Structures are given as structure tokens and as C-alpha cells.
Short mmCIF file of C-alpha atoms in Angstrom, two decimals:
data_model
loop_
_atom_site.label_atom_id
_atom_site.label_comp_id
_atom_site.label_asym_id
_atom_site.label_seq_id
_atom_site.Cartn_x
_atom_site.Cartn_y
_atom_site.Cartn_z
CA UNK S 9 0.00 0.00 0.00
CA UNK S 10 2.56 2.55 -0.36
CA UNK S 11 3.95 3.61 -3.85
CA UNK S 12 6.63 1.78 -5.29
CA UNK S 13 10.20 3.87 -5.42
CA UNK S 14 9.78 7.06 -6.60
CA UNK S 15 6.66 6.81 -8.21
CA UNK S 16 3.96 9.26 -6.72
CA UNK S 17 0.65 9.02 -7.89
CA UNK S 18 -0.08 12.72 -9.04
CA UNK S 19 -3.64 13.86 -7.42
CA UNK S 20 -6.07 13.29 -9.85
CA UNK S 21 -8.07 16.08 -8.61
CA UNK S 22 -6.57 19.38 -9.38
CA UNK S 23 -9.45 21.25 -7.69
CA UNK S 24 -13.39 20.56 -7.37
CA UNK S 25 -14.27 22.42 -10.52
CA UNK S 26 -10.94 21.59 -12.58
CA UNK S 27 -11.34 17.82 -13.19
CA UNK S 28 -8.80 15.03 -13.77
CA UNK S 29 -5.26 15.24 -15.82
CA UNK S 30 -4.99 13.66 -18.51
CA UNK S 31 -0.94 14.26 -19.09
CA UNK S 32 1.76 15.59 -16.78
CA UNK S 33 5.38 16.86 -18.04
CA UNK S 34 8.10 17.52 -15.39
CA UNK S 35 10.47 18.85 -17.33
CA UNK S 36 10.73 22.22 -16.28
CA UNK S 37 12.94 24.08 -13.37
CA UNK S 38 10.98 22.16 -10.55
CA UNK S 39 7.57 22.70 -11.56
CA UNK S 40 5.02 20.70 -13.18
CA UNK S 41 2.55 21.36 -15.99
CA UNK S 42 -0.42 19.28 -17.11
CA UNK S 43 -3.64 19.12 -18.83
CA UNK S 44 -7.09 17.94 -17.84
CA UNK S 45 -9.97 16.41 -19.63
CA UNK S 46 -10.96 20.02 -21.41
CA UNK S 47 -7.57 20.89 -22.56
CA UNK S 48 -7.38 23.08 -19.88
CA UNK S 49 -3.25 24.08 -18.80
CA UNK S 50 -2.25 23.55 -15.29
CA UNK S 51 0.54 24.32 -14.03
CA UNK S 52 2.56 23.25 -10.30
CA UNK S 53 4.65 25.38 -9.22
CA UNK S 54 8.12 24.23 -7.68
CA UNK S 55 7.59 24.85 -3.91
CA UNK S 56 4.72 22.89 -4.08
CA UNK S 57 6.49 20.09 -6.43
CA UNK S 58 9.58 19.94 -4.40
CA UNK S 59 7.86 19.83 -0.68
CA UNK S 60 5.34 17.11 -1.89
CA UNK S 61 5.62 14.45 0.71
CA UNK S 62 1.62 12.76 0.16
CA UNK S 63 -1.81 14.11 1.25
CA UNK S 64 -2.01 16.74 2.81
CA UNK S 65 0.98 18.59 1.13
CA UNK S 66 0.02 21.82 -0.77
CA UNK S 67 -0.92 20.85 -4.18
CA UNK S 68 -2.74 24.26 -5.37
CA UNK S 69 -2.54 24.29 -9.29
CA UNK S 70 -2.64 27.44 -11.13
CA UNK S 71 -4.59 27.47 -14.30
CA UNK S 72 -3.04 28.72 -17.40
CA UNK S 73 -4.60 30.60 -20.60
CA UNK S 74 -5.50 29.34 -23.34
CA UNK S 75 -6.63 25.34 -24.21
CA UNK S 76 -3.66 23.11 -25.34
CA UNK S 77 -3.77 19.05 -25.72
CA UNK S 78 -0.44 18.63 -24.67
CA UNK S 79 2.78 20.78 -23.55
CA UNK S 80 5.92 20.02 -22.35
CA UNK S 81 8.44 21.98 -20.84
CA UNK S 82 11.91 22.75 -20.76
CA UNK S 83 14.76 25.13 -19.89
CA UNK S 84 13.95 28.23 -22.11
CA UNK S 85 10.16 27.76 -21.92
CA UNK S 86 6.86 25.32 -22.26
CA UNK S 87 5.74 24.16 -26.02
CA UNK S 88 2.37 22.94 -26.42
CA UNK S 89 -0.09 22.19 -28.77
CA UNK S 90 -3.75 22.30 -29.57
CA UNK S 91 -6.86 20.09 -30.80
CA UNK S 92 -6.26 21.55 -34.25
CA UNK S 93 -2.49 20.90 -34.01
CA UNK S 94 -1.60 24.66 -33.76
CA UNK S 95 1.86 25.06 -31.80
CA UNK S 96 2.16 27.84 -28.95
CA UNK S 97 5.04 28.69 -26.79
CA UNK S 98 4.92 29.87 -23.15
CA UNK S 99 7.85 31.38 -20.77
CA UNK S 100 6.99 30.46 -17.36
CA UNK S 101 8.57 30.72 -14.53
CA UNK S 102 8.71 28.58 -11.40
CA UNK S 103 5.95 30.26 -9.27
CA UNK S 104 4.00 29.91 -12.81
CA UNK S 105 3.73 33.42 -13.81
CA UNK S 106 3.75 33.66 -17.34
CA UNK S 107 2.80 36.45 -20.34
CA UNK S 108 0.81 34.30 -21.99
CA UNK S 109 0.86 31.43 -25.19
CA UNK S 110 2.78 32.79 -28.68
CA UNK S 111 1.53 31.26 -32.00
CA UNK S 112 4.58 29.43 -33.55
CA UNK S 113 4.23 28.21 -36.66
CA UNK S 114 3.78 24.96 -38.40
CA UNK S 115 1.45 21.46 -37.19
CA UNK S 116 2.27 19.25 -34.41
CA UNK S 117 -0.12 16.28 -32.65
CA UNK S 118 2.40 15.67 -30.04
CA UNK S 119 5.20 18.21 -29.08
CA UNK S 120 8.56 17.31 -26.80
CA UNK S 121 11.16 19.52 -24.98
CA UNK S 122 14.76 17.48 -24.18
CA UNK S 123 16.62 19.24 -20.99
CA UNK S 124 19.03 21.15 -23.15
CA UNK S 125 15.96 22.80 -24.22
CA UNK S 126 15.48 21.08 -27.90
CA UNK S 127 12.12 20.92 -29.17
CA UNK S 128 10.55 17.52 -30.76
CA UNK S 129 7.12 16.74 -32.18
CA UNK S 130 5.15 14.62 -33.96
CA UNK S 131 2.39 15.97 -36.91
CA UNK S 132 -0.77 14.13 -37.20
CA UNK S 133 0.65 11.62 -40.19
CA UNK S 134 3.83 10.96 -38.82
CA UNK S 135 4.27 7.02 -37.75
CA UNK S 136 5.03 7.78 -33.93
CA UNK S 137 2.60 8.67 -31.28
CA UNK S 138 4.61 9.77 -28.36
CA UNK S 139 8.32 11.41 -27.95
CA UNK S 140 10.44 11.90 -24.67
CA UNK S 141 13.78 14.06 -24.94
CA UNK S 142 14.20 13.82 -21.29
CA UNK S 143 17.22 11.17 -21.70
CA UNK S 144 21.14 12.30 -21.40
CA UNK S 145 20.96 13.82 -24.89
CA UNK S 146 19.13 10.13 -26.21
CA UNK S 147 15.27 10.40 -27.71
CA UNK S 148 12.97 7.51 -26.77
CA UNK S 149 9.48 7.41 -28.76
CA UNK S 150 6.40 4.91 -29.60
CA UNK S 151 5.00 4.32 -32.63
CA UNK S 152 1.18 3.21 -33.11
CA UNK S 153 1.58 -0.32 -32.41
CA UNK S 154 3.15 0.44 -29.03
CA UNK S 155 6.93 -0.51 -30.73
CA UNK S 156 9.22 2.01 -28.14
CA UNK S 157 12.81 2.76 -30.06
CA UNK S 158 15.30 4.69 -29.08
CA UNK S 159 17.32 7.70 -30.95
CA UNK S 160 21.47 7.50 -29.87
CA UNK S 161 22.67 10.66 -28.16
CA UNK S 162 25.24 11.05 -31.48
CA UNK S 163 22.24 11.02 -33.97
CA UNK S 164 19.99 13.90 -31.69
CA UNK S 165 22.75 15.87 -31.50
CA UNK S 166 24.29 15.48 -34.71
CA UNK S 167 20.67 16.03 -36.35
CA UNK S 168 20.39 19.39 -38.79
CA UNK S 169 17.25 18.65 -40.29
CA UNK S 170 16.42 16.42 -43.37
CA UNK S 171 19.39 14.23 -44.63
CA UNK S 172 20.66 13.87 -41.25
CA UNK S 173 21.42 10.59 -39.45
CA UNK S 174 18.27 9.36 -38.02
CA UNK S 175 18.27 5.97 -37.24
CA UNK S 176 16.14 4.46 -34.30
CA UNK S 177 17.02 1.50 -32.28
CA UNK S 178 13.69 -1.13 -31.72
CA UNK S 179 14.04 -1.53 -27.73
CA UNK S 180 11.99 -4.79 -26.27
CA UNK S 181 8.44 -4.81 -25.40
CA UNK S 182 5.39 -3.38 -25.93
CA UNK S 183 4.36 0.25 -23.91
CA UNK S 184 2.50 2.78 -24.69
CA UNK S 185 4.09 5.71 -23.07
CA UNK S 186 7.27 6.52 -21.99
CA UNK S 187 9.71 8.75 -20.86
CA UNK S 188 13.36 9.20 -19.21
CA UNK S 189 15.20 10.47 -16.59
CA UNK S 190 18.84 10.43 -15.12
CA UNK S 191 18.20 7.20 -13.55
CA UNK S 192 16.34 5.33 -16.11
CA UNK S 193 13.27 5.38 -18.52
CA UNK S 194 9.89 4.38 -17.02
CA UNK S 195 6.78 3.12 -19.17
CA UNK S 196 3.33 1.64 -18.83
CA UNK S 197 1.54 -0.74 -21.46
CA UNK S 198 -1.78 -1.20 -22.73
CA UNK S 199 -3.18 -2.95 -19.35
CA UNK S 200 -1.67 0.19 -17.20
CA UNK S 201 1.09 -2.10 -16.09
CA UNK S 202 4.53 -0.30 -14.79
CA UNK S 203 7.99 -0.99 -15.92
CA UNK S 204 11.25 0.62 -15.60
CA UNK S 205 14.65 0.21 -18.12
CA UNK S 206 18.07 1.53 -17.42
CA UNK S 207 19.02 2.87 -20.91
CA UNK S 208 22.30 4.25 -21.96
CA UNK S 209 23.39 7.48 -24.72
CA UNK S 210 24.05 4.64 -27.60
CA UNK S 211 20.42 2.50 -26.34
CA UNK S 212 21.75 -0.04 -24.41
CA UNK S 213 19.87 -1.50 -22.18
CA UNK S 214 18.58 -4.55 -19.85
CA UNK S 215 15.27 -4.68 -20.88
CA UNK S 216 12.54 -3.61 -18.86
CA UNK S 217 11.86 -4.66 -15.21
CA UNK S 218 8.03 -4.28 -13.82
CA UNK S 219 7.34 -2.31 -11.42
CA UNK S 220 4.20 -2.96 -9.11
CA UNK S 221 1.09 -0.59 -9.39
CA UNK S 222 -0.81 0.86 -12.41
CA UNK S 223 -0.68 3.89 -14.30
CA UNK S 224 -2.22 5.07 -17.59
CA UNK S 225 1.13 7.90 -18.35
CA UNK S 226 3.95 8.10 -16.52
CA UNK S 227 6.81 11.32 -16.38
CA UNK S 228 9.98 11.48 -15.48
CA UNK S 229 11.32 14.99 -14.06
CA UNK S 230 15.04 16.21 -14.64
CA UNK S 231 16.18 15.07 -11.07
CA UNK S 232 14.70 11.43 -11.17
CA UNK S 233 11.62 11.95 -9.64
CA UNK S 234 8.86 10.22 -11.80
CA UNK S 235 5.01 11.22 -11.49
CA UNK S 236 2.16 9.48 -12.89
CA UNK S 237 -1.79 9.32 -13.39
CA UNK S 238 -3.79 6.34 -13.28
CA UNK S 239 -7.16 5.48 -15.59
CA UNK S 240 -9.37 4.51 -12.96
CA UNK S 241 -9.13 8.70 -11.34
CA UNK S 242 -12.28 9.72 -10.09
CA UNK S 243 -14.05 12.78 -10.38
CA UNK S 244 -14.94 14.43 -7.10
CA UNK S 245 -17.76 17.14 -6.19
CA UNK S 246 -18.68 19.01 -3.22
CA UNK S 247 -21.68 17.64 -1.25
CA UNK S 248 -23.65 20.72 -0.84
CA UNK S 249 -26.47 21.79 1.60
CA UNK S 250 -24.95 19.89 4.41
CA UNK S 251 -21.41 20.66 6.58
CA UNK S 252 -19.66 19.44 8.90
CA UNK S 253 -20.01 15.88 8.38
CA UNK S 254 -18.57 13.34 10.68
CA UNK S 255 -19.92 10.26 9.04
CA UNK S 256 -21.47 8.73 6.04
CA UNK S 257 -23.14 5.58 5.29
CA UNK S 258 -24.41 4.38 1.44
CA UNK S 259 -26.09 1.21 0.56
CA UNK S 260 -29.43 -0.26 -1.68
CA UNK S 261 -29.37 3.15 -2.88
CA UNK S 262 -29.75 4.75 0.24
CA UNK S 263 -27.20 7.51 1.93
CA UNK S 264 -27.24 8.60 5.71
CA UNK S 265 -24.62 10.92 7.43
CA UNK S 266 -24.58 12.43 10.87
CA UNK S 267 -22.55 15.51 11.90
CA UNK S 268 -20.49 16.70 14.18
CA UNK S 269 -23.50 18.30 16.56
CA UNK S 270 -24.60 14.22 16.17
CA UNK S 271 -27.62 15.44 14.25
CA UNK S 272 -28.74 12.36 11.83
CA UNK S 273 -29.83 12.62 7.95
CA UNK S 274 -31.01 10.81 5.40
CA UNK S 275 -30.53 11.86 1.54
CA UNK S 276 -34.01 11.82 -0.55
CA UNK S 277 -33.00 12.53 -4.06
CA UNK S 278 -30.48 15.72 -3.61
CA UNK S 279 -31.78 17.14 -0.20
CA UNK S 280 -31.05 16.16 3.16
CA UNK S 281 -34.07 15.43 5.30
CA UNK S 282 -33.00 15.72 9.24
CA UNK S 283 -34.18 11.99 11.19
CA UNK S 284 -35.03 12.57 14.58
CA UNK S 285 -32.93 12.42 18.07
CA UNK S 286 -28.88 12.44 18.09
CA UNK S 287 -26.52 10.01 16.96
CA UNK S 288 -22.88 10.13 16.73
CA UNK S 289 -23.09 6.96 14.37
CA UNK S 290 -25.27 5.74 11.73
CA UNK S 291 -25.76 3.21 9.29
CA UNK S 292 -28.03 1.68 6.35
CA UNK S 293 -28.57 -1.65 4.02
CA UNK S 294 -30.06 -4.98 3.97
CA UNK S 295 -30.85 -4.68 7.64
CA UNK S 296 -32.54 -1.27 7.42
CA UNK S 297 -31.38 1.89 9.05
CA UNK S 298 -29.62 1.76 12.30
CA UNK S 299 -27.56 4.35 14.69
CA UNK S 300 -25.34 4.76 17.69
CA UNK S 301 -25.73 7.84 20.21
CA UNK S 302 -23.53 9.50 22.14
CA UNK S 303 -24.11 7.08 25.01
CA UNK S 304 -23.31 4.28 23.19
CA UNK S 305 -26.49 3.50 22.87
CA UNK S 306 -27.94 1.14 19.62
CA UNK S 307 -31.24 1.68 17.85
CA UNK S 308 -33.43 0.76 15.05
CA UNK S 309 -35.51 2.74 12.88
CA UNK S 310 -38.63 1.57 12.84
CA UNK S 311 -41.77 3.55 11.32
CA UNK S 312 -40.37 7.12 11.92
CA UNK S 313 -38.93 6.31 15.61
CA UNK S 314 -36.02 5.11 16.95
CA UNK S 315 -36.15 1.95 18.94
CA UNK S 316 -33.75 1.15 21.93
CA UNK S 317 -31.96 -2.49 21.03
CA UNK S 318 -28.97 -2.69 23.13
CA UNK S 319 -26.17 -1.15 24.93
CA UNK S 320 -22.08 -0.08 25.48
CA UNK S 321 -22.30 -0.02 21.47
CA UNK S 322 -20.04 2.19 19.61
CA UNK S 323 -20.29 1.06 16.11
CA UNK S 324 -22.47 -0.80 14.23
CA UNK S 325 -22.96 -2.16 10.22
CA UNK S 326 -26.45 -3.12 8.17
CA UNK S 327 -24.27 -4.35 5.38
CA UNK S 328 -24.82 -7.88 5.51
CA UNK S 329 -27.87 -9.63 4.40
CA UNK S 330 -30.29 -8.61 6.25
CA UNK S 331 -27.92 -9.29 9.76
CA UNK S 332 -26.36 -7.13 12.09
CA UNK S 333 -22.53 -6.80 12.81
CA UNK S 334 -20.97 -4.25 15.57
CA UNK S 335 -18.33 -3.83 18.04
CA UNK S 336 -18.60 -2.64 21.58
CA UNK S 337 -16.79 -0.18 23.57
CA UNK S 338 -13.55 -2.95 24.64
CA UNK S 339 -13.93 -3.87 21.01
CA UNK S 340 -15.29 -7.23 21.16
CA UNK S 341 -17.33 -7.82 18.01
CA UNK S 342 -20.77 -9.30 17.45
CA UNK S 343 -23.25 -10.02 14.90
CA UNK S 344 -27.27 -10.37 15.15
CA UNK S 345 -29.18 -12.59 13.08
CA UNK S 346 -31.93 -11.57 10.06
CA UNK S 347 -34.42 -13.62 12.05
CA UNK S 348 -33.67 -11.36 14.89
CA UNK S 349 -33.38 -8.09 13.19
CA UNK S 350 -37.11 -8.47 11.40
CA UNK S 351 -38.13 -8.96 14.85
CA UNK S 352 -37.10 -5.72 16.35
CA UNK S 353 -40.56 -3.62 16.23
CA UNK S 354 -39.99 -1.50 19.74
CA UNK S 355 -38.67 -0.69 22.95
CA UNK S 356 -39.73 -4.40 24.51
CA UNK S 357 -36.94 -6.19 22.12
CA UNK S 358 -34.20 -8.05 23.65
CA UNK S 359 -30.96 -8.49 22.68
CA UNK S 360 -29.77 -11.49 21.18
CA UNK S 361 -26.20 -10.87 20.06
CA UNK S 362 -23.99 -13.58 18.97
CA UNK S 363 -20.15 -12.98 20.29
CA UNK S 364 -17.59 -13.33 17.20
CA UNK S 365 -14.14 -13.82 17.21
CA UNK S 366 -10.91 -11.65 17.85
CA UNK S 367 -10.98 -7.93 19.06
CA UNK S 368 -11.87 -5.81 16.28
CA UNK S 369 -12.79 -1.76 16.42
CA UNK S 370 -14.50 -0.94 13.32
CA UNK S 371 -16.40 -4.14 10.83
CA UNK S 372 -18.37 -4.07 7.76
CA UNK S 373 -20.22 -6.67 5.96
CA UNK S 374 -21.50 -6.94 2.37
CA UNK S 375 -21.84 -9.84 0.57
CA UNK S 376 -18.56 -12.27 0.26
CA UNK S 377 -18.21 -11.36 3.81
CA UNK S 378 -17.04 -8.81 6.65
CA UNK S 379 -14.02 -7.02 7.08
CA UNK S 380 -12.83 -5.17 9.81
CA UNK S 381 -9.83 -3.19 11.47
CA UNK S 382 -8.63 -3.73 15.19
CA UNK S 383 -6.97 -0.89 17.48
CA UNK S 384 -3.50 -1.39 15.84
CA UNK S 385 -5.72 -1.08 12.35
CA UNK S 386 -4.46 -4.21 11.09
CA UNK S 387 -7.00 -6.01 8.44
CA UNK S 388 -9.16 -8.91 8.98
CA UNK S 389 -11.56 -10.82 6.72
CA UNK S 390 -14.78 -13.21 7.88
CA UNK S 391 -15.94 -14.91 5.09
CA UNK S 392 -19.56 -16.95 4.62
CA UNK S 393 -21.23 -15.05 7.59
CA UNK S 394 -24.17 -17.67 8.31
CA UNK S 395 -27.21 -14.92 8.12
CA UNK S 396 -29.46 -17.28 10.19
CA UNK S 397 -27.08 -18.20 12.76
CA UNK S 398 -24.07 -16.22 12.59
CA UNK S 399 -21.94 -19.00 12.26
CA UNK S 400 -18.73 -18.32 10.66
CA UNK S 401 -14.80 -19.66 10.01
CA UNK S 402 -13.23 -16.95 12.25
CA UNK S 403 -10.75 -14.25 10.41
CA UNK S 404 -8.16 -14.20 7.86
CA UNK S 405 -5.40 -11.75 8.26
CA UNK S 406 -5.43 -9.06 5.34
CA UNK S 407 -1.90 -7.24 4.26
CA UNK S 408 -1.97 -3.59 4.85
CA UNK S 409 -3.30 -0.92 7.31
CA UNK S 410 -6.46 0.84 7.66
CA UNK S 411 -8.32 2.60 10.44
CA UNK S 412 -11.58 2.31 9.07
CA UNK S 413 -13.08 0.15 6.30
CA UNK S 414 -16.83 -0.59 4.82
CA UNK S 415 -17.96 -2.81 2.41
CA UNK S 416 -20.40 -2.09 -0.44
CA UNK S 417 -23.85 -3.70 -0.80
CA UNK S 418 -21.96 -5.25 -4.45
CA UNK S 419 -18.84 -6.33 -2.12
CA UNK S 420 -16.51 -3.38 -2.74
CA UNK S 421 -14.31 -2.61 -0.49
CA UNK S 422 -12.84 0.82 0.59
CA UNK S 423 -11.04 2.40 3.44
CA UNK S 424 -9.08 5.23 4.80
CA UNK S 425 -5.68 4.91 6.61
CA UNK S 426 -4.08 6.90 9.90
CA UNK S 427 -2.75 9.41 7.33
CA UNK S 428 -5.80 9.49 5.88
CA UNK S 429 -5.29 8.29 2.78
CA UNK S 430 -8.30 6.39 0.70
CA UNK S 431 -7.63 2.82 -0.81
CA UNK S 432 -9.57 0.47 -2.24
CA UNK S 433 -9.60 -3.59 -2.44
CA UNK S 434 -8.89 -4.85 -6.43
CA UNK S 435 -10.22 -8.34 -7.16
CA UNK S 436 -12.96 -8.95 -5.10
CA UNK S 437 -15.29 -11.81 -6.55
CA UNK S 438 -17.64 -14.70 -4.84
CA UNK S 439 -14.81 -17.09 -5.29
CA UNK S 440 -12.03 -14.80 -4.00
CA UNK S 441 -13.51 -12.60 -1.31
CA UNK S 442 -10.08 -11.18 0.10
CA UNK S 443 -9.37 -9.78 -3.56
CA UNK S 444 -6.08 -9.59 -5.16
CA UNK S 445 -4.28 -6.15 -3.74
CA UNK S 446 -4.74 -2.44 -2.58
CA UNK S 447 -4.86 0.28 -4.62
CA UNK S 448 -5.08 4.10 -3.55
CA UNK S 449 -7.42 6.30 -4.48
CA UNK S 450 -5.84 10.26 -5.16
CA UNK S 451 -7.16 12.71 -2.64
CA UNK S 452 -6.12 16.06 -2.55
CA UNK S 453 -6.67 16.23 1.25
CA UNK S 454 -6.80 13.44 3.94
CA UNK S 455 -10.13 11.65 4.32
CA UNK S 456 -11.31 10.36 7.82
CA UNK S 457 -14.36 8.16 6.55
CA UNK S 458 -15.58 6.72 3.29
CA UNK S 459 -18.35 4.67 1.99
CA UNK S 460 -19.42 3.57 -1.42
CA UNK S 461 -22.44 2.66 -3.52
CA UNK S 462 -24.02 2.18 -6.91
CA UNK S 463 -20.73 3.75 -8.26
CA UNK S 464 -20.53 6.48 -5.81
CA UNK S 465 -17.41 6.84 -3.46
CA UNK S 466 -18.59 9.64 -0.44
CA UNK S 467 -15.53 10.84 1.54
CA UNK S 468 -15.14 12.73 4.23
CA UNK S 469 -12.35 15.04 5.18
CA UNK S 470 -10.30 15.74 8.78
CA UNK S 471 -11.98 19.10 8.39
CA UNK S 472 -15.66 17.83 7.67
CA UNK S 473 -15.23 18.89 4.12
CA UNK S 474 -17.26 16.27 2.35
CA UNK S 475 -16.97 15.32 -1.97
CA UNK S 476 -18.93 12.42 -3.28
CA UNK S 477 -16.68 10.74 -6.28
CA UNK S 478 -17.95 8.88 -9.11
CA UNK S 479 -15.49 7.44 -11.68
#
């Protein structure tokens, strides 16, 4: 769960209304440019580039003029060019103050500035696709069929224009993107896959070596450090109408949240409608809507009223079908059974709790099974949860950390760690319940609670800022 070497997944999210990046180039004096979804220019500037040490770093992009496709930067200025092919040139400088794009002439899909401040593109019926000059005085490139090659130092160097040397060196492999560094060249392929190649000023090399993670493009800045953005980004909006969140719940379609004065509410369409009495917890799904007040305290919702169901309570899940699972105040976990939920109509219930293994602070349950987090938020899964009885295997031990963690009514899993940081479970199937791996999911501030549903991540920040995220 944390990023492999130097790779740092850039924030997807530039700002609520600016969208996701669609390409990155590092190659100016410590700053960073990119482009999102519109063609709108960002750019980083290099006190926020070079003090980036994960969420909750300042990452405050400034947007530039203009709409460009693609730009890339270098040591005399940023080249970029448009959907029409049109070529423009910027000087910017790194707090990213600029005067503004100047029409060069000529047609260019793609457009490349090396570190010694050459300028390389590609026009829209040339044979490559992508160019990197960001190699010791070497060119790398890939053609349409995702063939990468590689230009010697001697040949860009020596080149004048037509007639001069030009021949490219086929290097192994299939990727899609690439581009180079003082420390190597990094790529991804077709399936977002990561690899890394140490390549030399004649295009020598030891083929390429993966690298765990995924990432759709991948940039490499002039001091080694190597940025990236992956496909599966999601796009993030304010929740409006309702502040100071403290906690969210989603599932069958259904959203509650409470807030820090402990004041429950339940989403009908795009308005919040206020539930009666406190709560300082609250969930919904298969088992209906229940909640947790501040005297640890655990009720149903039945027909407009809250119904008391049992004490010393502090957290509680309606994930599973149509059962019950909690933990109490020493964290010992427990789970109640459908047969015993349907039955809870008012204040004369009893409780009929069934004990479950381990010491756990925080579960969720969908449906491959429950996962949960103890005190030293190290991950557990129970799979094939007996609804009816509560019967179960015990847990599995998960790899990773997480403070909090729910599970989707369609067996997602998400979850936010101590730095708050989101991730979410890959591989999750009937047959394979613990999944295949952790992946994070780019915030540009740390989260303290998540939950997800019918495609839509909710998030809450340490400030009570609150975005829902779809991808």
C-alpha cells in the first residue's frame, strides 16, 4: 500500500471544478505542468512540487490561458499544442507566472522539450505517437503499435534537419508511453502495467523490469523523480447543503450521514431530510437503518422512531444480508441474526447478540463477507457469515493498514488509513472474497471516513469537508 520507489501518484483532482489530468510533463525548473480532460493548462509550481511528501501537502494548481492538448516543458520555456495541431510557446517561470501562449508556426499532434531545451514533435501523419527528450541527450518514442525505439545521443545531437542521421534502435516490449530520466526510462503498457529500463546514450539497455502498481502515463522529471496518473481517477464534487459531516453511510441506494452536533440525515433525491434524536453513528442496508448515540447506545428505525436495542455499542454495520454486525466499547465484536433483526418492532426487544471472534474496532459486511480493522488497524476478513445463525470460520489476516473500512452492498471494499489516505480492495469476486491487492485512491486532502455505492465513493475530510466521487 505505499507507492513503489519514486513513483507518486499525481492527485487526480486538481481542484473541485478543474477535473482530472490527462498528461503531466516535469520537465521544467521544478515545476510541473499538465492538462485535464478540457484541454485546460495547469501548471505546479516548484515549492509545491519539491515539498510534496503525500496528502495533505500543498498541491494548489494554477490554471493557465488558453486550451492546449499537450505541452511540455523545458529550460527556455513550455511548447504545447492544440486540438487543431496549432503550436504555442509559453515562458513560465517557477511560481508559474507567465505572459501568456505565442503562436509558432507549423502542425504538431504531439510536441517534446529534451533538458538542453530542444524541441521535438510529432504531426498528425507521422508514424510515432509519443516522444520523450528527457534522456542524457538520447530520444525515446512509440509508434502506433506500441513498438518504443530509441534515438542514440550522437544522432539527436548530430541532427540538422532532413538528410541527417536518423536511425532508431527497436528496444523490447510493448508500452505505450514513456519517458526518461537520469536514472532510467519508465513506461506503462496497454493494461496500465509499470515498468522501468536503465538505458544508456548509444540504447543499451537490460530490458525492462516491472514495477508494481498501475498507471495510464507516466513522467519522469530532470532530477529522477517520476510522477504518474492512473485510468481509474475519479471525479470528485462538493456535497452541498450539508457541513460538517462526521460520518457517512451508502447502501441499496440509500445515503445517511450524521454531523459533528450528532444530528442524523437521510438523503431523498439531492436534499437532506434531518431523522429525529442524536446520533454520533449511523448506518443503512439490507438490515434497514440503524444508529449509535452518544451514550453508546444502539437503535433501530422503525416507522419514523427510533427503537432502543442494546447497549455499550459504539459502532455498528447493516451491510450484511439482512444481519447485524458491531463492536462494543472494549472492542469485542458481534453479529445479530436476520431472524432477529425483522423482529425488532420496539422498545420491549431483547438483545440477542452472537459474540464473534478476535478484538476488532470498526467491521463491515456486504456480501462475500465482513471485514474489519482492530486498534493497531491491522485487516481482517470473515468470510460466509451464516445470516441465520451467525456462524462463521473466524478471520483471515489481510496485508496492509487501515483505520476504518466498509464494504459495499456489491462487495466493494474501501477504506481510509491513519494518514488518511483512501484505498480500495482490487479483485474482489464470490470465489475470491479477500481480492487480489490495494490500490489508492488520489485525494487532494486526507479523508477520515468513506463509503461507497451504486458507483458512488462519499468521503469525508479531517476538516468535515465532504466530496462524493464517481469514476
Amino acid at each position: 500500500m505505499r507507492a513503489t520507489a519514486a513513483v507518486l501518484l499525481v492527485l487526480c483532482l486538481l481542484a473541485l471544478s478543474h477535473g482530472l489530468l490527462k498528461q503531466l510533463d516535469a520537465g521544467g525548473n521544478q515545476f510541473m505542468v499538465g492538462v485535464n480532460m478540457d484541454d485546460t493548462p495547469f501548471c505546479l509550481t516548484s515549492s509545491a512540487t519539491v515539498g510534496y511528501k503525500g496528502p495533505g501537502s500543498p498541491t494548489s494548481w494554477t490554471r493557465l490561458p488558453g486550451a492546449v492538448k499537450y505541452y511540455s516543458c523545458g529550460p527556455f520555456g513550455c511548447w504545447a499544442v492544440n486540438k487543431n495541431d496549432d503550436i504555442f510557446l509559453m515562458i513560465l517561470n517557477q511560481d508559474c507566472q507567465n505572459k501568456g501562449w505565442s503562436h509558432i508556426d507549423g502542425k504538431l499532434s504531439m510536441i517534446e522539450v529534451a533538458t538542453d531545451g530542444s524541441v521535438f514533435g510529432v504531426n498528425s501523419s507521422g508514424l510515432l505517437k509519443q516522444l520523450d527528450a528527457g534522456g542524457n541527450q538520447f530520444m525515446v518514442g512509440v509508434n502506433m503499435d506500441d513498438t518504443p525505439f530509441c534515438l542514440t545521443s550522437s544522432a539527436t545531437v548530430g541532427y540538422k534537419g532532413p538528410g541527417s542521421p536518423t536511425s532508431w534502435t527497436r528496444l523490447p516490449g510493448a508500452v505505450k508511453y514513456y519517458s526518461c530520466g537520469p536514472f532510467g526510462c519508465w513506461a506503462v503498457n496497454k493494461n496500465d502495467d509499470i515498468f522501468l529500463m536503465i538505458l544508456n546514450q548509444d540504447c543499451q539497455n537490460n530490458d525492462w523490469s516491472h514495477i508494481d502498481g498501475k498507471l495510464s502515463m507516466i513522467e519522469v522529471a530532470t532530477d529522477g523523480s517520476v510522477f504518474g496518473v492512473n485510468s481509474s481517477a475519479w471525479d470528485c464534487q462538493p456535497v452541498v447543503d450539508i457541513y460538517h459531516l462526521m460520518q457517512f453511510d451508502a447502501g441499496l441506494g440509500q445515503v445517511v450521514a450524521t454531523n459533528t452536533s450528532q444530528i442524523p440525515y437521510y438523503l431523498v433525491g439531492d436534499k437532506w431530510i434531518r431523522l429525529p434524536g442524536s446520533l454520533k453513528h449511523i448506518t443503512v442496508g439490507p438490515a434497514g437503518i440503524w444508529g449509535i448515540n452518544s451514550g453508546n447506545i444502539i437503535y433501530k428505525y422503525v416507522a419514523g422512531n427510533w427503537e432502543q436495542y442494546a447497549i455499550s455499542v459504539k459502532q455498528v454495520d447493516a451491510g450484511g444480508d439482512e444481519f447485524i454486525v458491531g463492536a462494543t466499547i472494549d472492542d469485542t465484536p458481534f453479529c445479530v441474526t436476520s431472524s432477529t433483526i425483522v423482529g425488532i418492532m420496539g422498545q420491549d426487544s431483547r438483545y440477542h447478540g452472537t459474540r464473534l471472534p478476535g478484538s476488532v474496532k470498526y467491521l463491515s459486511c456486504g456480501p462475500f463477507g465482513c471485514w474489519a480493522v482492530n486498534k493497531n488497524d491491522e485487516i481482517y476478513l470473515m468470510s460466509n457469515v451464516n445470516k441465520d445463525t451467525c456462524q462463521n470460520k473466524g478471520w483471515s489476516h489481510i496485508d496492509g493498514k487501515l483505520s476504518m473500512i466498509e464494504v459495499a452492498t456489491d462487495g466493494s471494499v474501501f477504506g481510509v488509513n491513519s494518514e488518511g489516505q483512501v484505498f480500495t480492495r482490487d479483485g474482489i469476486t464470490a470465489s475470491k472474497p479477500e481480492g487480489t491487492g490495494w490500490s489508492i485512491v488520489p485525494m487532494y486532502m486526507p479523508m477520515t471516513h468513506v463509503t461507497y455505492d451504486l458507483g458512488r465513493l462519499w468521503v469525508v475530510s479531517t476538516s468535515g469537508f465532504t466530496m462524493v466521487c464517481t469514476r
